[in-house]
Amino acid sequence: MDLAPVPPGKDSPLKSPVIEVEAVDIVSADVQGTVNAENPAKIKEQSSQSEYETDDGVSGDEWESESLYEDALQFIRDEQLRDGMVPDACTLDEALAFRKRLHDIGKAAFVEETIGRNTVTAKKLCTAFGVIPPPFFEGAPDEAYHPLLAIAISREFSRRQKLPQYNTVEDAVKLMKESKNIIVLTGAGISTSLGIPDFRSKDTGLYAKLEHLGLSDPQEVFDIHVFREDPTIFYSIAKDILPTEKKYSPTHGFIRLLQDKGKLLTNYTQNIDNIEANAGIFPEKIVQCHGSFATATCVKCQYKVSGDEIFEDIKKGVVPECVSCKKLIAEEALKPQGMKRKRSSNSVQKDRKDDDGDSDEDDYEIPTPGPDITFFGEDLPDEFGHRLIHHDRERADLVIVIGTSLKVAPVAEVPGVLPRDVPQIYISRTPVSHTGFDIDLLGDCDVVVSELCRRAGWDLKHDMIPSGESVEVESVEGYDSRHVFNVVGA
């Protein structure tokens, strides 16, 4: 969900736990219950409610109904509409026209103009906003599709719209050269050239390699509850997401170059590898949205250590042990027998009836330092929302999103929080459809940024950029602002 500007007096909407979602699935709580087919105005009422509403006054049955509708949602990409892959769906041209009309006249008027006047069915109109009605709706009267349509309309209306004046690679270069306060939002894609896997790439992404762990969902590796229960799962893969050397990619170098030119406002990074430090990006210019391996904190006693102190254990796939807790255990071992007690790693004293009197402390599970990263289920650091809303939001004059599919909330909501007139450039291997970037530059991040720098006349020096590299740029058919970068020679 791309959030509208924060109303005066409202807290930041970004102060919420990290959750893994399809970003297009983030639906606001503004669709309640079912829709009266005899009264299209009911859709107007639902689709015009504030997305900042809470569940106050909403019955449990209504929320259950809403959840069922959201769980049933299936999504269609514009490419599928363009290619006619979904029967009885809108064409891409029709969909684009409906979307524009919605943004031009507002939700209530749009519903009256379409559903209210029976100019199009709710079932078909859902597809204009990327929602495919689930199969179990087949054969139902059209009014049964109204709740799905209300959700689809709300999603679309909250989505940031592309600025029509920015389309070409030359536009992107000009924006880079003229902007003075650039926000750079980065993800795992900027580190893959260093041998660190991203998370979602088919076959090569980290999640694709985790089936052997036997988890119901690979994302459980980064779930805080799973970590507390069994840290061995996390540490079995942690070595794969840490750099082995103090290197950085050309894309990290690009961010450093923006800093050196006095253009970098803030680098919001979702990465936990701390490679930005290797590139020389100043700490005051970085917000590590999900924390990093730079430090680690004991899950029990909160003793903090440098990440370097547990680095060797991590690289071996070994669960590190808290040195502070080990010291306390050693001191306790010197106490008289009657003063000892066995404790579990979660600080709960063992029941006396389970204690066989053995004084051996080998069964004591020494707590482990957990890296100071934000696991799924934990809140992002206060710095994230506070800096974005109170410092950067009114200063930014360009946003560059690099190497992320924006599928983790609340970071995924950042593009929609910023003023809609601030241009936004997206750089990654594949496009996203849940927010309207102004220019999509597709390809390997390192290749794209190095070519942008060449065209800007900037000297981006990095030993991973081949001397004399030649890059071909082709526009994607059907899109004025989508371009693919490919290396054709060096």
CSV table of C-alpha atoms in Angstrom, one decimal, residues 62-261:
chain,number,residue,atom,x,y,z
A,62,GLU,CA,-17.0,-7.7,9.5
A,63,TRP,CA,-13.3,-8.1,10.0
A,64,GLU,CA,-13.5,-11.8,9.4
A,65,SER,CA,-15.4,-11.2,6.2
A,66,GLU,CA,-12.8,-8.6,5.0
A,67,SER,CA,-10.0,-11.0,5.8
A,68,LEU,CA,-11.6,-13.7,3.7
A,69,TYR,CA,-11.9,-11.4,0.7
A,70,GLU,CA,-8.3,-10.3,1.0
A,71,ASP,CA,-7.1,-13.9,1.4
A,72,ALA,CA,-9.0,-14.8,-1.8
A,73,LEU,CA,-7.4,-12.1,-3.9
A,74,GLN,CA,-5.4,-13.1,-7.0
A,75,PHE,CA,-3.5,-10.6,-9.1
A,76,ILE,CA,-2.8,-10.0,-12.8
A,77,ARG,CA,0.0,-8.0,-14.3
A,78,ASP,CA,-0.4,-5.4,-17.1
A,79,GLU,CA,1.6,-7.6,-19.4
A,80,GLN,CA,-1.1,-10.3,-19.0
A,81,LEU,CA,-3.8,-7.8,-19.8
A,82,ARG,CA,-1.9,-6.6,-22.8
A,83,ASP,CA,-1.5,-10.2,-24.1
A,84,GLY,CA,-5.1,-11.1,-23.4
A,85,MET,CA,-4.2,-13.9,-21.1
A,86,VAL,CA,-7.3,-13.6,-18.8
A,87,PRO,CA,-10.7,-14.3,-20.3
A,88,ASP,CA,-13.4,-11.6,-19.9
A,89,ALA,CA,-10.8,-9.1,-18.5
A,90,CYS,CA,-10.3,-5.5,-19.5
A,91,THR,CA,-7.8,-4.8,-22.2
A,92,LEU,CA,-4.8,-2.9,-21.1
A,93,ASP,CA,-6.0,0.2,-22.8
A,94,GLU,CA,-9.3,-0.1,-21.0
A,95,ALA,CA,-7.6,-0.7,-17.7
A,96,LEU,CA,-5.4,2.3,-18.0
A,97,ALA,CA,-8.4,4.5,-18.9
A,98,PHE,CA,-10.3,3.3,-15.9
A,99,ARG,CA,-7.4,3.9,-13.6
A,100,LYS,CA,-6.9,7.4,-14.9
A,101,ARG,CA,-10.5,8.2,-14.6
A,102,LEU,CA,-10.5,7.0,-11.0
A,103,HIS,CA,-7.6,9.3,-10.1
A,104,ASP,CA,-9.2,12.2,-12.0
A,105,ILE,CA,-12.7,12.2,-10.4
A,106,GLY,CA,-12.2,10.2,-7.1
A,107,LYS,CA,-13.6,7.0,-5.8
A,108,ALA,CA,-17.2,7.9,-5.1
A,109,ALA,CA,-17.8,9.6,-8.4
A,110,PHE,CA,-16.0,6.8,-10.3
A,111,VAL,CA,-18.2,4.1,-8.7
A,112,GLU,CA,-21.3,6.1,-9.6
A,113,GLU,CA,-20.1,6.5,-13.1
A,114,THR,CA,-19.4,2.8,-13.6
A,115,ILE,CA,-21.3,0.5,-11.3
A,116,GLY,CA,-24.0,3.0,-10.5
A,117,ARG,CA,-24.8,3.4,-14.2
A,118,ASN,CA,-24.2,-0.2,-15.1
A,119,THR,CA,-21.6,0.7,-17.8
A,120,VAL,CA,-19.4,-2.2,-16.8
A,121,THR,CA,-19.7,-5.2,-14.5
A,122,ALA,CA,-17.9,-5.3,-11.2
A,123,LYS,CA,-16.4,-8.6,-12.2
A,124,LYS,CA,-14.7,-7.1,-15.2
A,125,LEU,CA,-13.9,-3.8,-13.5
A,126,CYS,CA,-11.9,-5.7,-10.9
A,127,THR,CA,-9.4,-6.8,-13.6
A,128,ALA,CA,-8.8,-3.1,-14.6
A,129,PHE,CA,-7.2,-2.8,-11.2
A,130,GLY,CA,-5.2,-6.0,-11.3
A,131,VAL,CA,-7.5,-8.2,-9.3
A,132,ILE,CA,-8.8,-11.5,-10.7
A,133,PRO,CA,-11.9,-12.8,-9.0
A,134,PRO,CA,-11.2,-16.2,-7.5
A,135,PRO,CA,-12.8,-19.3,-9.1
A,136,PHE,CA,-15.3,-19.9,-6.3
A,137,PHE,CA,-17.1,-16.7,-7.4
A,138,GLU,CA,-17.9,-18.2,-10.7
A,139,GLY,CA,-21.6,-18.1,-11.4
A,140,ALA,CA,-22.4,-15.7,-8.6
A,141,PRO,CA,-24.4,-12.5,-9.3
A,142,ASP,CA,-22.4,-9.5,-10.1
A,143,GLU,CA,-23.1,-7.9,-6.7
A,144,ALA,CA,-21.0,-10.6,-5.1
A,145,TYR,CA,-18.0,-9.0,-6.7
A,146,HIS,CA,-18.6,-5.6,-5.1
A,147,PRO,CA,-16.4,-6.3,-2.0
A,148,LEU,CA,-13.5,-7.3,-4.2
A,149,LEU,CA,-14.0,-4.3,-6.4
A,150,ALA,CA,-14.0,-2.0,-3.3
A,151,ILE,CA,-10.6,-3.4,-2.2
A,152,ALA,CA,-9.3,-3.1,-5.8
A,153,ILE,CA,-10.4,0.5,-6.1
A,154,SER,CA,-8.9,1.4,-2.7
A,155,ARG,CA,-5.6,-0.2,-3.7
A,156,GLU,CA,-5.4,1.7,-6.9
A,157,PHE,CA,-6.5,5.1,-5.5
A,158,SER,CA,-3.7,4.9,-2.9
A,159,ARG,CA,-1.1,4.1,-5.4
A,160,ARG,CA,1.4,6.7,-6.4
A,161,GLN,CA,0.9,7.8,-10.0
A,162,LYS,CA,3.7,8.2,-12.5
A,163,LEU,CA,4.8,11.7,-13.4
A,164,PRO,CA,4.3,11.9,-17.2
A,165,GLN,CA,7.1,14.4,-17.9
A,166,TYR,CA,9.9,11.8,-17.0
A,167,ASN,CA,10.4,8.9,-19.4
A,168,THR,CA,13.8,8.5,-21.0
A,169,VAL,CA,17.2,7.5,-19.9
A,170,GLU,CA,18.3,11.1,-20.7
A,171,ASP,CA,15.6,12.3,-18.3
A,172,ALA,CA,17.0,10.1,-15.6
A,173,VAL,CA,20.5,11.4,-16.2
A,174,LYS,CA,19.3,15.0,-16.1
A,175,LEU,CA,17.4,14.4,-12.8
A,176,MET,CA,20.6,12.9,-11.2
A,177,LYS,CA,22.7,15.9,-12.3
A,178,GLU,CA,20.2,18.5,-11.2
A,179,SER,CA,19.0,17.0,-7.9
A,180,LYS,CA,20.6,18.1,-4.7
A,181,ASN,CA,18.8,15.9,-2.1
A,182,ILE,CA,18.5,12.3,-3.4
A,183,ILE,CA,17.0,9.5,-1.3
A,184,VAL,CA,18.4,6.1,-2.3
A,185,LEU,CA,16.4,3.0,-1.2
A,186,THR,CA,18.4,-0.2,-1.7
A,187,GLY,CA,17.8,-3.9,-1.4
A,188,ALA,CA,19.7,-7.2,-1.8
A,189,GLY,CA,20.2,-6.8,-5.6
A,190,ILE,CA,23.0,-4.3,-5.0
A,191,SER,CA,25.1,-7.0,-3.3
A,192,THR,CA,24.6,-10.0,-5.6
A,193,SER,CA,27.6,-9.2,-7.8
A,194,LEU,CA,29.7,-9.8,-4.7
A,195,GLY,CA,28.4,-13.3,-4.4
A,196,ILE,CA,25.8,-12.6,-1.8
A,197,PRO,CA,22.5,-14.1,-2.9
A,198,ASP,CA,19.3,-12.0,-2.9
A,199,PHE,CA,16.2,-13.6,-1.4
A,200,ARG,CA,13.7,-14.2,-4.1
A,201,SER,CA,15.4,-14.9,-7.4
A,202,LYS,CA,14.2,-18.2,-8.8
A,203,ASP,CA,16.7,-21.1,-8.2
A,204,THR,CA,19.6,-18.7,-7.1
A,205,GLY,CA,17.8,-16.7,-4.4
A,206,LEU,CA,18.4,-17.5,-0.7
A,207,TYR,CA,14.8,-18.7,-0.2
A,208,ALA,CA,15.1,-21.1,-3.1
A,209,LYS,CA,18.0,-22.8,-1.3
A,210,LEU,CA,16.4,-23.2,2.1
A,211,GLU,CA,14.0,-26.1,1.4
A,212,HIS,CA,16.5,-28.5,3.0
A,213,LEU,CA,15.8,-26.9,6.4
A,214,GLY,CA,12.3,-28.3,6.4
A,215,LEU,CA,10.6,-25.1,7.2
A,216,SER,CA,7.0,-24.5,6.1
A,217,ASP,CA,8.1,-21.2,4.8
A,218,PRO,CA,11.7,-20.2,4.1
A,219,GLN,CA,11.0,-16.8,5.5
A,220,GLU,CA,10.8,-18.4,8.9
A,221,VAL,CA,14.6,-18.3,8.9
A,222,PHE,CA,14.2,-14.5,9.7
A,223,ASP,CA,11.3,-14.9,12.1
A,224,ILE,CA,12.1,-13.6,15.5
A,225,HIS,CA,10.1,-16.3,17.2
A,226,VAL,CA,11.9,-19.0,15.3
A,227,PHE,CA,15.2,-17.5,16.2
A,228,ARG,CA,14.5,-17.4,19.9
A,229,GLU,CA,13.3,-21.0,19.8
A,230,ASP,CA,16.2,-22.3,17.7
A,231,PRO,CA,19.0,-19.9,16.7
A,232,THR,CA,20.8,-22.7,14.8
A,233,ILE,CA,18.4,-22.3,11.9
A,234,PHE,CA,19.4,-18.7,11.4
A,235,TYR,CA,23.1,-19.3,11.9
A,236,SER,CA,23.1,-22.2,9.4
A,237,ILE,CA,22.5,-19.7,6.6
A,238,ALA,CA,23.9,-16.4,8.1
A,239,LYS,CA,27.3,-17.1,6.5
A,240,ASP,CA,25.7,-16.9,3.1
A,241,ILE,CA,24.6,-13.3,3.5
A,242,LEU,CA,27.8,-11.9,4.9
A,243,PRO,CA,30.7,-10.7,2.7
A,244,THR,CA,33.9,-12.6,3.1
A,245,GLU,CA,36.0,-9.5,2.3
A,246,LYS,CA,35.9,-5.8,2.8
A,247,LYS,CA,34.6,-5.3,-0.8
A,248,TYR,CA,31.7,-3.3,-2.2
A,249,SER,CA,29.9,-3.3,-5.5
A,250,PRO,CA,29.9,-0.6,-8.2
A,251,THR,CA,26.4,0.2,-7.0
A,252,HIS,CA,27.6,0.9,-3.5
A,253,GLY,CA,30.3,3.0,-5.2
A,254,PHE,CA,27.6,4.9,-7.0
A,255,ILE,CA,25.9,5.8,-3.7
A,256,ARG,CA,29.3,6.9,-2.4
A,257,LEU,CA,29.7,9.0,-5.5
A,258,LEU,CA,26.4,10.7,-4.9
A,259,GLN,CA,27.6,11.4,-1.3
A,260,ASP,CA,30.9,12.8,-2.6
A,261,LYS,CA,29.0,15.2,-4.9
